[in-house]
mmCIF file of C-alpha atoms in Angstrom:
data_model
loop_
_atom_site.group_PDB
_atom_site.id
_atom_site.type_symbol
_atom_site.label_atom_id
_atom_site.label_comp_id
_atom_site.label_asym_id
_atom_site.label_seq_id
_atom_site.Cartn_x
_atom_site.Cartn_y
_atom_site.Cartn_z
ATOM 1 C CA UNK A 1 72.852 13.864 69.451
ATOM 2 C CA UNK A 2 74.694 11.614 66.687
ATOM 3 C CA UNK A 3 75.897 12.584 63.544
ATOM 4 C CA UNK A 4 73.065 11.379 60.757
ATOM 5 C CA UNK A 5 73.366 10.602 57.031
ATOM 6 C CA UNK A 6 72.000 13.491 54.499
ATOM 7 C CA UNK A 7 69.602 12.269 51.902
ATOM 8 C CA UNK A 8 70.782 15.129 49.672
ATOM 9 C CA UNK A 9 74.280 14.598 50.360
ATOM 10 C CA UNK A 10 73.847 10.729 47.791
ATOM 11 C CA UNK A 11 76.416 11.001 44.647
ATOM 12 C CA UNK A 12 75.920 8.418 42.482
ATOM 13 C CA UNK A 13 78.212 5.864 42.154
ATOM 14 C CA UNK A 14 78.013 2.821 39.508
ATOM 15 C CA UNK A 15 74.822 1.770 37.061
ATOM 16 C CA UNK A 16 74.911 -2.367 36.928
ATOM 17 C CA UNK A 17 71.222 -3.393 35.194
ATOM 18 C CA UNK A 18 71.937 -7.184 34.147
ATOM 19 C CA UNK A 19 69.435 -9.997 32.325
ATOM 20 C CA UNK A 20 69.947 -13.353 32.439
ATOM 21 C CA UNK A 21 68.338 -15.593 29.638
ATOM 22 C CA UNK A 22 68.713 -19.697 28.947
ATOM 23 C CA UNK A 23 69.562 -21.797 26.039
ATOM 24 C CA UNK A 24 71.816 -18.588 24.562
ATOM 25 C CA UNK A 25 74.597 -20.872 22.570
ATOM 26 C CA UNK A 26 74.260 -18.938 19.306
ATOM 27 C CA UNK A 27 76.529 -16.799 20.519
ATOM 28 C CA UNK A 28 78.955 -18.645 19.809
ATOM 29 C CA UNK A 29 77.992 -18.099 15.952
ATOM 30 C CA UNK A 30 76.536 -14.369 16.381
ATOM 31 C CA UNK A 31 79.278 -12.813 18.528
ATOM 32 C CA UNK A 32 80.804 -10.631 15.916
ATOM 33 C CA UNK A 33 77.314 -10.087 14.379
ATOM 34 C CA UNK A 34 76.015 -8.278 17.211
ATOM 35 C CA UNK A 35 79.142 -6.955 17.906
ATOM 36 C CA UNK A 36 79.514 -5.053 14.740
ATOM 37 C CA UNK A 37 76.314 -4.004 14.552
ATOM 38 C CA UNK A 38 76.018 -2.054 17.726
ATOM 39 C CA UNK A 39 79.668 -0.099 17.286
ATOM 40 C CA UNK A 40 78.157 0.600 13.036
ATOM 41 C CA UNK A 41 75.404 2.689 14.957
ATOM 42 C CA UNK A 42 77.245 3.953 17.568
ATOM 43 C CA UNK A 43 80.709 5.796 16.803
ATOM 44 C CA UNK A 44 81.472 6.541 20.003
ATOM 45 C CA UNK A 45 81.908 2.727 21.279
ATOM 46 C CA UNK A 46 84.438 0.388 20.537
ATOM 47 C CA UNK A 47 85.307 -3.198 20.501
ATOM 48 C CA UNK A 48 87.077 -3.946 23.830
ATOM 49 C CA UNK A 49 87.532 -7.931 23.485
ATOM 50 C CA UNK A 50 86.099 -11.360 22.815
ATOM 51 C CA UNK A 51 86.335 -14.708 24.108
ATOM 52 C CA UNK A 52 84.152 -18.087 24.398
ATOM 53 C CA UNK A 53 82.432 -17.042 27.483
ATOM 54 C CA UNK A 54 81.433 -12.742 26.664
ATOM 55 C CA UNK A 55 81.853 -9.773 24.360
ATOM 56 C CA UNK A 56 82.694 -6.513 25.829
ATOM 57 C CA UNK A 57 82.582 -3.100 24.333
ATOM 58 C CA UNK A 58 82.501 0.301 25.823
ATOM 59 C CA UNK A 59 82.286 3.883 25.439
ATOM 60 C CA UNK A 60 85.661 4.831 27.425
ATOM 61 C CA UNK A 61 84.728 8.349 27.318
ATOM 62 C CA UNK A 62 81.523 7.911 30.079
ATOM 63 C CA UNK A 63 83.686 4.753 31.414
ATOM 64 C CA UNK A 64 79.864 3.064 30.496
ATOM 65 C CA UNK A 65 80.452 -1.161 29.800
ATOM 66 C CA UNK A 66 78.447 -3.355 27.727
ATOM 67 C CA UNK A 67 78.797 -7.253 28.077
ATOM 68 C CA UNK A 68 76.974 -10.180 26.289
ATOM 69 C CA UNK A 69 77.156 -13.718 26.165
ATOM 70 C CA UNK A 70 75.898 -17.317 26.340
ATOM 71 C CA UNK A 71 73.701 -16.792 29.715
ATOM 72 C CA UNK A 72 73.875 -12.957 30.338
ATOM 73 C CA UNK A 73 74.429 -9.431 29.453
ATOM 74 C CA UNK A 74 74.715 -6.765 31.626
ATOM 75 C CA UNK A 75 75.488 -2.465 31.126
ATOM 76 C CA UNK A 76 77.705 -0.630 33.799
ATOM 77 C CA UNK A 77 78.794 2.583 34.414
ATOM 78 C CA UNK A 78 81.016 3.964 36.914
ATOM 79 C CA UNK A 79 82.501 6.887 38.701
ATOM 80 C CA UNK A 80 86.473 7.103 37.933
ATOM 81 C CA UNK A 81 88.543 10.294 37.749
ATOM 82 C CA UNK A 82 87.228 11.136 34.612
ATOM 83 C CA UNK A 83 83.447 10.566 34.930
ATOM 84 C CA UNK A 84 82.354 12.426 37.823
ATOM 85 C CA UNK A 85 78.594 12.272 37.489
ATOM 86 C CA UNK A 86 77.022 9.375 35.443
ATOM 87 C CA UNK A 87 74.274 9.678 32.991
ATOM 88 C CA UNK A 88 70.472 10.465 33.499
ATOM 89 C CA UNK A 89 69.273 7.591 34.546
ATOM 90 C CA UNK A 90 66.588 7.450 31.489
ATOM 91 C CA UNK A 91 69.650 7.502 29.497
ATOM 92 C CA UNK A 92 70.747 4.495 30.786
ATOM 93 C CA UNK A 93 67.700 2.904 30.414
ATOM 94 C CA UNK A 94 67.152 3.544 27.047
ATOM 95 C CA UNK A 95 70.626 2.417 26.120
ATOM 96 C CA UNK A 96 69.887 -0.650 28.014
ATOM 97 C CA UNK A 97 66.495 -1.593 26.332
ATOM 98 C CA UNK A 98 68.101 -1.066 22.659
ATOM 99 C CA UNK A 99 71.519 -3.031 23.146
ATOM 100 C CA UNK A 100 69.002 -6.298 24.770
ATOM 101 C CA UNK A 101 66.606 -6.122 21.752
ATOM 102 C CA UNK A 102 69.463 -6.604 19.176
ATOM 103 C CA UNK A 103 71.232 -9.278 21.314
ATOM 104 C CA UNK A 104 67.605 -10.928 22.787
ATOM 105 C CA UNK A 105 66.802 -10.738 18.059
ATOM 106 C CA UNK A 106 70.070 -12.162 17.494
ATOM 107 C CA UNK A 107 70.143 -14.683 20.167
ATOM 108 C CA UNK A 108 67.016 -15.648 19.645
ATOM 109 C CA UNK A 109 66.163 -16.060 23.159
ATOM 110 C CA UNK A 110 62.779 -16.598 25.064
ATOM 111 C CA UNK A 111 63.365 -17.035 28.324
ATOM 112 C CA UNK A 112 64.467 -14.927 30.575
ATOM 113 C CA UNK A 113 65.174 -16.489 34.591
ATOM 114 C CA UNK A 114 66.077 -12.711 35.875
ATOM 115 C CA UNK A 115 66.277 -8.886 35.489
ATOM 116 C CA UNK A 116 67.847 -6.256 37.605
ATOM 117 C CA UNK A 117 69.043 -3.212 38.556
ATOM 118 C CA UNK A 118 71.467 -1.862 40.805
ATOM 119 C CA UNK A 119 73.173 1.439 42.345
ATOM 120 C CA UNK A 120 75.720 2.338 44.804
ATOM 121 C CA UNK A 121 75.004 5.841 46.304
ATOM 122 C CA UNK A 122 77.456 7.043 48.284
ATOM 123 C CA UNK A 123 77.329 9.490 50.742
ATOM 124 C CA UNK A 124 80.181 11.767 52.281
ATOM 125 C CA UNK A 125 82.022 11.852 55.877
ATOM 126 C CA UNK A 126 84.328 13.730 57.447
ATOM 127 C CA UNK A 127 86.487 10.671 58.205
ATOM 128 C CA UNK A 128 86.443 6.897 58.499
ATOM 129 C CA UNK A 129 84.987 7.330 62.458
ATOM 130 C CA UNK A 130 82.175 9.330 61.326
ATOM 131 C CA UNK A 131 81.087 7.239 58.350
ATOM 132 C CA UNK A 132 80.928 4.194 61.389
ATOM 133 C CA UNK A 133 78.804 6.279 63.430
ATOM 134 C CA UNK A 134 76.461 7.512 60.826
ATOM 135 C CA UNK A 135 75.759 3.822 60.010
ATOM 136 C CA UNK A 136 75.428 3.008 63.760
ATOM 137 C CA UNK A 137 72.810 5.462 64.118
ATOM 138 C CA UNK A 138 70.178 4.486 61.525
ATOM 139 C CA UNK A 139 67.140 3.449 63.119
ATOM 140 C CA UNK A 140 66.289 0.929 60.229
ATOM 141 C CA UNK A 141 69.426 -0.678 62.125
ATOM 142 C CA UNK A 142 69.655 0.723 65.538
ATOM 143 C CA UNK A 143 71.445 -1.415 68.205
ATOM 144 C CA UNK A 144 69.836 -2.605 71.797
ATOM 145 C CA UNK A 145 72.450 -0.760 73.939
ATOM 146 C CA UNK A 146 71.938 -3.553 76.337
ATOM 147 C CA UNK A 147 73.434 -5.721 73.626
ATOM 148 C CA UNK A 148 76.228 -3.348 73.166
ATOM 149 C CA UNK A 149 77.067 -3.100 76.231
ATOM 150 C CA UNK A 150 77.546 -6.830 76.475
ATOM 151 C CA UNK A 151 79.547 -7.520 73.373
ATOM 152 C CA UNK A 152 82.256 -4.663 74.207
ATOM 153 C CA UNK A 153 82.578 -1.466 71.895
ATOM 154 C CA UNK A 154 81.745 -1.886 67.985
ATOM 155 C CA UNK A 155 84.187 -0.639 65.285
ATOM 156 C CA UNK A 156 82.204 -1.579 62.492
ATOM 157 C CA UNK A 157 78.726 -2.121 61.196
ATOM 158 C CA UNK A 158 77.281 -3.110 57.621
ATOM 159 C CA UNK A 159 73.770 -4.742 56.917
ATOM 160 C CA UNK A 160 72.521 -6.009 54.888
ATOM 161 C CA UNK A 161 68.217 -8.063 54.121
ATOM 162 C CA UNK A 162 65.960 -8.025 51.328
ATOM 163 C CA UNK A 163 62.910 -6.688 50.984
ATOM 164 C CA UNK A 164 59.307 -7.224 48.688
ATOM 165 C CA UNK A 165 58.520 -4.363 46.981
ATOM 166 C CA UNK A 166 55.284 -3.882 45.245
ATOM 167 C CA UNK A 167 57.140 -4.392 41.574
ATOM 168 C CA UNK A 168 59.996 -5.949 42.314
ATOM 169 C CA UNK A 169 61.964 -7.701 45.578
ATOM 170 C CA UNK A 170 64.571 -5.348 47.010
ATOM 171 C CA UNK A 171 68.131 -5.775 48.587
ATOM 172 C CA UNK A 172 69.468 -3.382 50.385
ATOM 173 C CA UNK A 173 72.977 -3.678 51.784
ATOM 174 C CA UNK A 174 74.839 -0.582 53.904
ATOM 175 C CA UNK A 175 78.175 0.158 55.106
ATOM 176 C CA UNK A 176 80.830 2.709 55.403
ATOM 177 C CA UNK A 177 83.459 2.873 52.703
ATOM 178 C CA UNK A 178 86.737 4.311 52.271
ATOM 179 C CA UNK A 179 87.994 5.440 48.639
ATOM 180 C CA UNK A 180 90.596 7.273 47.169
ATOM 181 C CA UNK A 181 90.547 8.080 43.701
ATOM 182 C CA UNK A 182 93.204 9.944 41.587
ATOM 183 C CA UNK A 183 92.402 12.744 40.328
ATOM 184 C CA UNK A 184 94.009 14.461 37.818
ATOM 185 C CA UNK A 185 96.950 17.344 39.349
ATOM 186 C CA UNK A 186 95.403 20.171 37.610
ATOM 187 C CA UNK A 187 92.114 19.500 38.871
ATOM 188 C CA UNK A 188 93.603 19.776 41.841
ATOM 189 C CA UNK A 189 96.042 22.649 41.292
ATOM 190 C CA UNK A 190 92.648 24.837 40.307
ATOM 191 C CA UNK A 191 90.733 23.937 43.326
ATOM 192 C CA UNK A 192 93.558 25.192 45.513
ATOM 193 C CA UNK A 193 93.929 28.698 43.161
ATOM 194 C CA UNK A 194 93.780 31.898 45.560
ATOM 195 C CA UNK A 195 92.333 34.059 42.944
ATOM 196 C CA UNK A 196 93.201 36.947 45.388
ATOM 197 C CA UNK A 197 96.905 36.411 44.809
ATOM 198 C CA UNK A 198 96.217 36.439 41.120
ATOM 199 C CA UNK A 199 97.678 39.351 39.249
ATOM 200 C CA UNK A 200 95.214 38.796 36.165
ATOM 201 C CA UNK A 201 91.366 37.204 35.801
ATOM 202 C CA UNK A 202 90.892 36.873 39.163
ATOM 203 C CA UNK A 203 87.293 36.227 38.323
ATOM 204 C CA UNK A 204 87.897 33.191 35.777
ATOM 205 C CA UNK A 205 90.387 32.076 38.573
ATOM 206 C CA UNK A 206 87.047 31.981 40.993
ATOM 207 C CA UNK A 207 85.104 30.104 38.708
ATOM 208 C CA UNK A 208 87.388 27.586 37.641
ATOM 209 C CA UNK A 209 88.379 27.076 41.680
ATOM 210 C CA UNK A 210 84.934 26.941 42.513
ATOM 211 C CA UNK A 211 83.776 24.216 39.573
ATOM 212 C CA UNK A 212 86.817 22.232 40.543
ATOM 213 C CA UNK A 213 85.714 22.313 43.957
ATOM 214 C CA UNK A 214 82.756 20.641 43.237
ATOM 215 C CA UNK A 215 83.867 18.019 40.934
ATOM 216 C CA UNK A 216 86.481 17.204 43.754
ATOM 217 C CA UNK A 217 83.373 17.006 46.114
ATOM 218 C CA UNK A 218 81.918 13.878 43.756
ATOM 219 C CA UNK A 219 84.938 12.044 44.656
ATOM 220 C CA UNK A 220 84.250 11.917 48.694
ATOM 221 C CA UNK A 221 87.038 9.986 50.458
ATOM 222 C CA UNK A 222 84.981 8.500 53.501
ATOM 223 C CA UNK A 223 81.663 8.130 53.880
ATOM 224 C CA UNK A 224 78.474 5.554 53.936
ATOM 225 C CA UNK A 225 77.384 3.117 50.914
ATOM 226 C CA UNK A 226 74.052 2.204 50.096
ATOM 227 C CA UNK A 227 73.445 -0.216 47.644
ATOM 228 C CA UNK A 228 70.100 -1.244 46.043
ATOM 229 C CA UNK A 229 69.781 -3.561 43.969
ATOM 230 C CA UNK A 230 66.270 -4.306 42.141
ATOM 231 C CA UNK A 231 65.890 -8.050 40.755
ATOM 232 C CA UNK A 232 62.622 -9.782 39.099
ATOM 233 C CA UNK A 233 62.461 -13.621 38.600
ATOM 234 C CA UNK A 234 61.054 -14.714 35.440
ATOM 235 C CA UNK A 235 60.307 -11.293 34.508
ATOM 236 C CA UNK A 236 57.460 -10.617 31.430
ATOM 237 C CA UNK A 237 60.376 -9.133 29.494
ATOM 238 C CA UNK A 238 59.926 -8.350 26.721
ATOM 239 C CA UNK A 239 55.645 -8.489 26.184
ATOM 240 C CA UNK A 240 54.905 -6.644 30.210
ATOM 241 C CA UNK A 241 57.964 -5.795 31.007
ATOM 242 C CA UNK A 242 60.369 -2.981 28.520
ATOM 243 C CA UNK A 243 63.528 -2.777 30.327
ATOM 244 C CA UNK A 244 63.655 0.876 30.300
ATOM 245 C CA UNK A 245 60.841 0.944 32.297
ATOM 246 C CA UNK A 246 61.817 -1.732 34.788
ATOM 247 C CA UNK A 247 65.315 0.613 35.822
ATOM 248 C CA UNK A 248 62.881 4.187 36.127
ATOM 249 C CA UNK A 249 60.403 2.280 37.893
ATOM 250 C CA UNK A 250 63.433 0.802 40.768
ATOM 251 C CA UNK A 251 65.028 4.010 40.476
ATOM 252 C CA UNK A 252 61.726 6.011 41.865
ATOM 253 C CA UNK A 253 61.073 3.629 44.151
ATOM 254 C CA UNK A 254 64.732 3.474 45.325
ATOM 255 C CA UNK A 255 64.458 6.943 46.034
ATOM 256 C CA UNK A 256 61.737 6.736 48.707
ATOM 257 C CA UNK A 257 63.689 3.746 50.269
ATOM 258 C CA UNK A 258 66.531 5.475 50.223
ATOM 259 C CA UNK A 259 65.270 8.289 52.270
ATOM 260 C CA UNK A 260 63.208 5.476 54.870
ATOM 261 C CA UNK A 261 66.375 3.539 55.460
ATOM 262 C CA UNK A 262 68.619 6.457 55.693
ATOM 263 C CA UNK A 263 66.841 7.647 58.871
ATOM 264 C CA UNK A 264 68.212 7.989 61.824
ATOM 265 C CA UNK A 265 67.311 6.563 65.367
ATOM 266 C CA UNK A 266 67.289 9.855 66.893
ATOM 267 C CA UNK A 267 64.239 11.304 64.417
ATOM 268 C CA UNK A 268 66.457 13.406 62.317
#
């Protein structure tokens, strides 16, 4: 029986929210004013850069980035060595809605060609070979055995499709991944500590070791990447589609679709 993906093992690696708009030329006059207003209300955010195309603000402690320009705005959060777990999706949605409102009001925007919310989720494997086997065993993308025999041994597999969901379009991509995150040496040492070898504070060292191991588990070296991207063309924003509602609805659908996409061909 082949190796399968465990849907419960998923680690959310990245969020991206984006809103595209038309006639945002006022950006070139008001970008500084928008940045100043956001930063004055949120002490934890910093100014990163500004140029003719876009302005970027950042919350470095949480690895959050907000960009806006004359054609679109986006908010993203990604895991890094210091951020092992992303914000709750409700918090991310509320932040996206607040930032969007500020930009839309200042740029006097009325036309929005596209809204999207995208999530990368990682499912760990033991090694590179196992990650490829996990993808090959997915029911949704199972390969015909006769075809496999005809073309030769398949070493790498990835899949992509777009489906029409009840409330949005959804692009689905699945592929093996490999990553290497430079974690702090102190975290690695804590995870490797053998408390029974220590003469003092064994209980606390065991607790610290368990916490460190748990953090390290958030950064799998190999596994399967599930990339889910929900979007709407010409969305009814803002009157009939608050940003936070769009994000929360999409995220709920991601959970349902993830279980379906990750089902294995052998029925497990």
